[in-house]
Each structure stands twice: as structure tokens, then as C-alpha cells.
Amino acid sequence: MSPNPRRREALIALGLAAGPVVALGFTRFAYALLLPAMRGDLHWTYAQAGGLNTANAAGYVIGAGTAVLWARRLGDRAAFAGALAVSALALLLTGTTADYPVLSLLRFVGGLATAVSFVLGSALAARVAAGGGQRRAALLVALYMAGVGIGVVLSGLLVPAALAVAGDAGWRAGWLLLGVVAVLAVGPAVLAVRRVPAVAGRTGAGLPRADLARLAPTFAWYVLFGAGYVSYMTFVIALLRDQGLGTAGVATFFVVLGLASAVATLTVWGRVIGRLPGGRGPALVSVLVLVGVLPVLLLPAGLPAALVSAAVFGSSFMAGPTAATVLARRTLPAGGWTAGIALLTVAFSVGQAVGPLVSGALSDSGGVAVGLWLSVGLLAAAALVALRQRDTVPAEAPEPVAALRR
């Protein structure tokens, strides 16, 4: 393939990456930055704080489960762009109320919309490398997933700035700032989605049970991985605050985490996961994420331990969705990629719904560190389960070449 088509593919994948910037970088992970301020200003328990994230994750489960239906009804391109716009609106509205039920509803709607955009965006990114082979596809999927790290970096810059000006009450301004940037992100995503290659056959086609059965270990791994990593992401800022880390330290932690995620996703994981057979990729990711949790639990409290944790955890956690997308692409027929990725994301979001609620309850009874040890156990179990996944088709199986829709 000549350099120009490769460059065009990379630009399409980066344009689509606006989806995970909003879906995970803002809607999911920025909550960890805003949580201590919201908890202080609104006088929540840890269980209430975890419950709000669970409302978001419940919406995510439903959104992931209905993504294929939206793709069939509206077309995958229109559904992706529309869900992204709804996500941006939900972020803006979250900064306008302090009512817990209303906030829960907005987090639920935001979770539903971001799941639809993330699932469909993942499937679209998997199609960008039309005829380019599994390794090329893995690189482009990694470009798409790098949007999460970019979103985390932007959150780490915007939210602490809002809190520094207004204290705990600045959580409203934080959500509003994220909402404005999310609105701006819709533009490049719409431009990119129009240039994604079409797939032969019906988008979002159903999958035979035999196809799904081949991915059974990956489904189990993704539930455990989702519960383990999101428990850390939800409560680590609260732990660092309890350990005495100030606003500047927290902002530095979040920016380092986001930069590590973006750089590693762009430069390492696309290549590594594209080469590792079966479930070795997901297992390796789980182990590295587990190692990233340990510094804030075992090392003396302070910025050095926080930054080690941010660098290790950040460099590996978004390799999980990359691995799941690559496994779906490797194992399923092209017409079933959207359905397969959607079902895997349902498993992922089930874990994300349960993890913060259980971790929050443990934190209320024994402290935040106790809740974070749940992450360690879940990630260890995830690594063991992932090793049971086997490849079912050759890594470089022939793929249909699709025409670009212009």
C-alpha cells in the first residue's frame, strides 16, 4: 500500500478517536477527578459516589447491548455521530444540577450514549484497514483507542483548573468545560466517519452461537477486567487526596496517566497485541494493569508512588479494549464485528457497573485502600481466565476489500 492511503487511514482512525476522548476520557474517567469535589460539596458517602458511577455503567450496559440495533436502524455512521452528540450534551447538563436523582439520570444517559458511540467507533476503526491484514488493523484500532489517553490528559488539565478557582464548588465548571470540548470533538469525528470503508454484507448482523462460544474466555476476562480497572479509576483520586496529595499533585497524576496511555497505545500495544496469539494479549494487559495498582497501595504515600502508578497503569489499561476489538476482528466474520464488539462491551460494562459499587461499599467500611485491593484480586483472576482463549482462524486470514464511501 502506498504512503498516501496509509496516511489517510491513520487520519480516519484519529478522527474517530474523538469518540473515546468523550466516551471514556471525559464521561467515564474525568469523574474520578471530579468525585472528591462533588463528594465534599454535596456530602455524599463513598457508596453514593460509587452509585453514581454505577448508574453510568448501567447505561453503558444498555447502550452496548443496543448498539447493533441503532446501527441497523440509523446506519452505523449516523448512530456513531448522533450518540457522540448526545454524550456531549449530557456532559454539559451534568454541570447544571446538584440533584442526586437528576445527576444519576444524566450519568445513565451519558453512559448509554457513550457506549453506542464507543462500540460503533471500535467497529468502524476495525474496518479502516480494508484488506490491510490483522496487524495493520491492530495499529489503527490502537490509534482509535489512543483517544482515551488524550481525553484523560485534557481532563487532567481542565478539571483541576476549575477546582483551583472555585474549590469543591468548581465541579460544575469542570463538567461544563468538558462538555464544551466534547461538542467541539463531534466535528472531526463526523468528518472521519464519512470516509470509513463499507463492509460487505449487512452491518450488525447477528452471530451464530458457535462464533460466540469461541470467544467465551474473552467474555469472562472482560467482565473481570472491567470491574478491576474501573474500581481503581473511580477511587484512586480519593485515595491520593486522603494521602495528602494536593490539587497540583492530582493534576500531575492524571496528566501522566493520560500521556502514558496515549503514547503506549499509539506506539506499543497495536504492534504487541497484533502479534500475540489467543488470550496472551489480554492476560499480559491484566497483569500490567494489576502491577500499576500496587504502588499506591504498597509504597510510601506521596507523589512518587502516585506517578509510578500512573505511568504503569496508564500505559496498559486501554490495551484491554484494544485487545478485545482485535480478538473480535480476528475470530469473527466481518459482518459480525459490530455485534461481537457490542457483546464484548456489554460484558465489559457489566464489570464496570458492579466494580465501583462493591469497591465503594468496601471503602465505606474499611477505607479507600481496602476497596482498591478488590481491583488487584479481580485483575489477577482476569489474567488467568484470559489464557484459556485460543485463536480460531489464522492471524493473517484473507479479508474482504471494501470500497470507500465518499
PDB file of C-alpha atoms in Angstrom, residues 115-250:
ATOM      1  CA  ALA A 115     -21.409   3.042  24.853  1.00  0.00           C
ATOM      2  CA  VAL A 116     -23.174   3.291  21.499  1.00  0.00           C
ATOM      3  CA  SER A 117     -20.521   5.673  20.152  1.00  0.00           C
ATOM      4  CA  PHE A 118     -17.639   3.629  21.567  1.00  0.00           C
ATOM      5  CA  VAL A 119     -18.915   0.274  20.278  1.00  0.00           C
ATOM      6  CA  LEU A 120     -19.725   1.576  16.821  1.00  0.00           C
ATOM      7  CA  GLY A 121     -16.497   3.592  16.716  1.00  0.00           C
ATOM      8  CA  SER A 122     -14.499   0.473  17.611  1.00  0.00           C
ATOM      9  CA  ALA A 123     -16.155  -1.476  14.809  1.00  0.00           C
ATOM     10  CA  LEU A 124     -15.624   1.387  12.366  1.00  0.00           C
ATOM     11  CA  ALA A 125     -11.950   1.649  13.374  1.00  0.00           C
ATOM     12  CA  ALA A 126     -11.570  -2.109  12.818  1.00  0.00           C
ATOM     13  CA  ARG A 127     -12.782  -1.569   9.240  1.00  0.00           C
ATOM     14  CA  VAL A 128     -10.442   1.290   8.343  1.00  0.00           C
ATOM     15  CA  ALA A 129      -7.671  -1.073   7.195  1.00  0.00           C
ATOM     16  CA  ALA A 130      -9.662  -2.544   4.322  1.00  0.00           C
ATOM     17  CA  GLY A 131      -7.642  -5.541   3.144  1.00  0.00           C
ATOM     18  CA  GLY A 132      -4.628  -4.461   5.181  1.00  0.00           C
ATOM     19  CA  GLY A 133      -4.294  -7.538   7.384  1.00  0.00           C
ATOM     20  CA  GLN A 134      -4.678  -8.137  11.105  1.00  0.00           C
ATOM     21  CA  ARG A 135      -1.503  -6.343  12.215  1.00  0.00           C
ATOM     22  CA  ARG A 136      -2.314  -3.203  10.246  1.00  0.00           C
ATOM     23  CA  ALA A 137      -5.851  -3.308  11.660  1.00  0.00           C
ATOM     24  CA  ALA A 138      -4.474  -3.627  15.208  1.00  0.00           C
ATOM     25  CA  LEU A 139      -2.369  -0.493  14.701  1.00  0.00           C
ATOM     26  CA  LEU A 140      -5.368   1.502  13.510  1.00  0.00           C
ATOM     27  CA  VAL A 141      -7.559   0.245  16.348  1.00  0.00           C
ATOM     28  CA  ALA A 142      -4.792   1.368  18.726  1.00  0.00           C
ATOM     29  CA  LEU A 143      -4.863   4.825  17.124  1.00  0.00           C
ATOM     30  CA  TYR A 144      -8.583   4.957  17.832  1.00  0.00           C
ATOM     31  CA  MET A 145      -8.128   3.817  21.441  1.00  0.00           C
ATOM     32  CA  ALA A 146      -5.439   6.471  21.971  1.00  0.00           C
ATOM     33  CA  GLY A 147      -8.313   8.938  22.137  1.00  0.00           C
ATOM     34  CA  VAL A 148      -8.923   7.757  25.686  1.00  0.00           C
ATOM     35  CA  GLY A 149      -5.462   8.886  26.815  1.00  0.00           C
ATOM     36  CA  ILE A 150      -5.919  12.209  25.038  1.00  0.00           C
ATOM     37  CA  GLY A 151      -9.218  12.673  26.863  1.00  0.00           C
ATOM     38  CA  VAL A 152      -7.612  11.841  30.207  1.00  0.00           C
ATOM     39  CA  VAL A 153      -4.847  14.408  29.592  1.00  0.00           C
ATOM     40  CA  LEU A 154      -7.400  17.087  28.696  1.00  0.00           C
ATOM     41  CA  SER A 155      -9.415  16.199  31.809  1.00  0.00           C
ATOM     42  CA  GLY A 156      -6.261  16.455  33.921  1.00  0.00           C
ATOM     43  CA  LEU A 157      -5.682  19.969  32.613  1.00  0.00           C
ATOM     44  CA  LEU A 158      -9.248  21.334  32.585  1.00  0.00           C
ATOM     45  CA  VAL A 159     -10.805  19.934  35.754  1.00  0.00           C
ATOM     46  CA  PRO A 160      -8.055  20.872  38.266  1.00  0.00           C
ATOM     47  CA  ALA A 161      -8.016  24.387  36.779  1.00  0.00           C
ATOM     48  CA  ALA A 162     -11.738  24.718  37.510  1.00  0.00           C
ATOM     49  CA  LEU A 163     -11.324  23.337  41.030  1.00  0.00           C
ATOM     50  CA  ALA A 164      -8.350  25.615  41.742  1.00  0.00           C
ATOM     51  CA  VAL A 165     -10.503  28.679  41.048  1.00  0.00           C
ATOM     52  CA  ALA A 166     -13.687  27.689  42.879  1.00  0.00           C
ATOM     53  CA  GLY A 167     -12.694  24.888  45.259  1.00  0.00           C
ATOM     54  CA  ASP A 168     -15.107  21.979  45.661  1.00  0.00           C
ATOM     55  CA  ALA A 169     -17.895  24.058  44.097  1.00  0.00           C
ATOM     56  CA  GLY A 170     -15.845  24.144  40.890  1.00  0.00           C
ATOM     57  CA  TRP A 171     -17.087  20.679  39.933  1.00  0.00           C
ATOM     58  CA  ARG A 172     -19.896  22.367  37.975  1.00  0.00           C
ATOM     59  CA  ALA A 173     -17.440  24.383  35.890  1.00  0.00           C
ATOM     60  CA  GLY A 174     -15.401  21.222  35.359  1.00  0.00           C
ATOM     61  CA  TRP A 175     -18.319  19.381  33.778  1.00  0.00           C
ATOM     62  CA  LEU A 176     -19.212  22.421  31.666  1.00  0.00           C
ATOM     63  CA  LEU A 177     -15.651  22.729  30.339  1.00  0.00           C
ATOM     64  CA  LEU A 178     -15.605  19.050  29.417  1.00  0.00           C
ATOM     65  CA  GLY A 179     -18.975  19.461  27.708  1.00  0.00           C
ATOM     66  CA  VAL A 180     -17.754  22.352  25.573  1.00  0.00           C
ATOM     67  CA  VAL A 181     -14.678  20.421  24.418  1.00  0.00           C
ATOM     68  CA  ALA A 182     -16.892  17.379  23.725  1.00  0.00           C
ATOM     69  CA  VAL A 183     -19.115  19.488  21.461  1.00  0.00           C
ATOM     70  CA  LEU A 184     -16.024  20.602  19.545  1.00  0.00           C
ATOM     71  CA  ALA A 185     -14.890  16.967  19.204  1.00  0.00           C
ATOM     72  CA  VAL A 186     -18.026  15.991  17.304  1.00  0.00           C
ATOM     73  CA  GLY A 187     -16.801  17.829  14.169  1.00  0.00           C
ATOM     74  CA  PRO A 188     -13.653  15.781  13.394  1.00  0.00           C
ATOM     75  CA  ALA A 189     -15.484  12.565  14.266  1.00  0.00           C
ATOM     76  CA  VAL A 190     -18.222  13.299  11.710  1.00  0.00           C
ATOM     77  CA  LEU A 191     -15.647  14.114   9.021  1.00  0.00           C
ATOM     78  CA  ALA A 192     -13.769  10.878   9.694  1.00  0.00           C
ATOM     79  CA  VAL A 193     -16.763   8.571   9.860  1.00  0.00           C
ATOM     80  CA  ARG A 194     -17.844   9.510   6.347  1.00  0.00           C
ATOM     81  CA  ARG A 195     -14.605   8.030   4.960  1.00  0.00           C
ATOM     82  CA  VAL A 196     -14.656   4.644   6.692  1.00  0.00           C
ATOM     83  CA  PRO A 197     -14.687   1.704   4.221  1.00  0.00           C
ATOM     84  CA  ALA A 198     -18.000  -0.074   3.784  1.00  0.00           C
ATOM     85  CA  VAL A 199     -18.202  -3.717   4.822  1.00  0.00           C
ATOM     86  CA  ALA A 200     -19.569  -6.490   2.653  1.00  0.00           C
ATOM     87  CA  GLY A 201     -22.862  -7.815   3.979  1.00  0.00           C
ATOM     88  CA  ARG A 202     -25.255  -6.330   6.476  1.00  0.00           C
ATOM     89  CA  THR A 203     -23.757  -4.186   9.238  1.00  0.00           C
ATOM     90  CA  GLY A 204     -24.574  -5.508  12.686  1.00  0.00           C
ATOM     91  CA  ALA A 205     -25.572  -8.957  11.506  1.00  0.00           C
ATOM     92  CA  GLY A 206     -26.324 -11.495  14.207  1.00  0.00           C
ATOM     93  CA  LEU A 207     -23.800 -14.112  15.256  1.00  0.00           C
ATOM     94  CA  PRO A 208     -24.242 -17.883  15.499  1.00  0.00           C
ATOM     95  CA  ARG A 209     -23.764 -19.363  18.943  1.00  0.00           C
ATOM     96  CA  ALA A 210     -20.696 -21.234  17.718  1.00  0.00           C
ATOM     97  CA  ASP A 211     -18.966 -17.949  16.902  1.00  0.00           C
ATOM     98  CA  LEU A 212     -19.773 -16.536  20.331  1.00  0.00           C
ATOM     99  CA  ALA A 213     -18.737 -19.743  22.087  1.00  0.00           C
ATOM    100  CA  ARG A 214     -15.240 -19.439  20.637  1.00  0.00           C
ATOM    101  CA  LEU A 215     -14.915 -16.112  22.478  1.00  0.00           C
ATOM    102  CA  ALA A 216     -16.260 -17.400  25.832  1.00  0.00           C
ATOM    103  CA  PRO A 217     -12.954 -16.965  27.748  1.00  0.00           C
ATOM    104  CA  THR A 218     -12.646 -13.422  26.394  1.00  0.00           C
ATOM    105  CA  PHE A 219     -16.162 -12.583  27.609  1.00  0.00           C
ATOM    106  CA  ALA A 220     -15.290 -13.820  31.122  1.00  0.00           C
ATOM    107  CA  TRP A 221     -11.959 -11.988  31.065  1.00  0.00           C
ATOM    108  CA  TYR A 222     -13.628  -8.729  30.019  1.00  0.00           C
ATOM    109  CA  VAL A 223     -16.126  -8.814  32.907  1.00  0.00           C
ATOM    110  CA  LEU A 224     -13.333  -9.279  35.445  1.00  0.00           C
ATOM    111  CA  PHE A 225     -11.039  -6.769  33.750  1.00  0.00           C
ATOM    112  CA  GLY A 226     -13.775  -4.125  33.560  1.00  0.00           C
ATOM    113  CA  ALA A 227     -14.607  -4.492  37.258  1.00  0.00           C
ATOM    114  CA  GLY A 228     -10.953  -4.445  38.291  1.00  0.00           C
ATOM    115  CA  TYR A 229      -9.636  -1.490  36.329  1.00  0.00           C
ATOM    116  CA  VAL A 230     -12.654   0.805  36.819  1.00  0.00           C
ATOM    117  CA  SER A 231     -12.627   0.381  40.605  1.00  0.00           C
ATOM    118  CA  TYR A 232      -9.130   1.875  40.573  1.00  0.00           C
ATOM    119  CA  MET A 233     -10.079   4.643  38.150  1.00  0.00           C
ATOM    120  CA  THR A 234     -13.124   5.599  40.209  1.00  0.00           C
ATOM    121  CA  PHE A 235     -11.487   5.864  43.631  1.00  0.00           C
ATOM    122  CA  VAL A 236      -7.731   6.370  43.159  1.00  0.00           C
ATOM    123  CA  ILE A 237      -8.051  10.171  43.273  1.00  0.00           C
ATOM    124  CA  ALA A 238      -9.978   9.918  46.534  1.00  0.00           C
ATOM    125  CA  LEU A 239      -7.177   7.728  47.929  1.00  0.00           C
ATOM    126  CA  LEU A 240      -4.486  10.174  46.816  1.00  0.00           C
ATOM    127  CA  ARG A 241      -6.420  13.058  48.374  1.00  0.00           C
ATOM    128  CA  ASP A 242      -6.702  11.090  51.626  1.00  0.00           C
ATOM    129  CA  GLN A 243      -2.939  10.506  51.476  1.00  0.00           C
ATOM    130  CA  GLY A 244      -2.358  14.271  51.341  1.00  0.00           C
ATOM    131  CA  LEU A 245      -1.819  14.867  47.637  1.00  0.00           C
ATOM    132  CA  GLY A 246      -2.887  18.387  46.675  1.00  0.00           C
ATOM    133  CA  THR A 247      -4.601  19.727  43.570  1.00  0.00           C
ATOM    134  CA  ALA A 248      -1.337  20.160  41.654  1.00  0.00           C
ATOM    135  CA  GLY A 249      -0.232  16.619  42.506  1.00  0.00           C
ATOM    136  CA  VAL A 250      -3.579  15.163  41.478  1.00  0.00           C
TER     137      VAL A 250
END
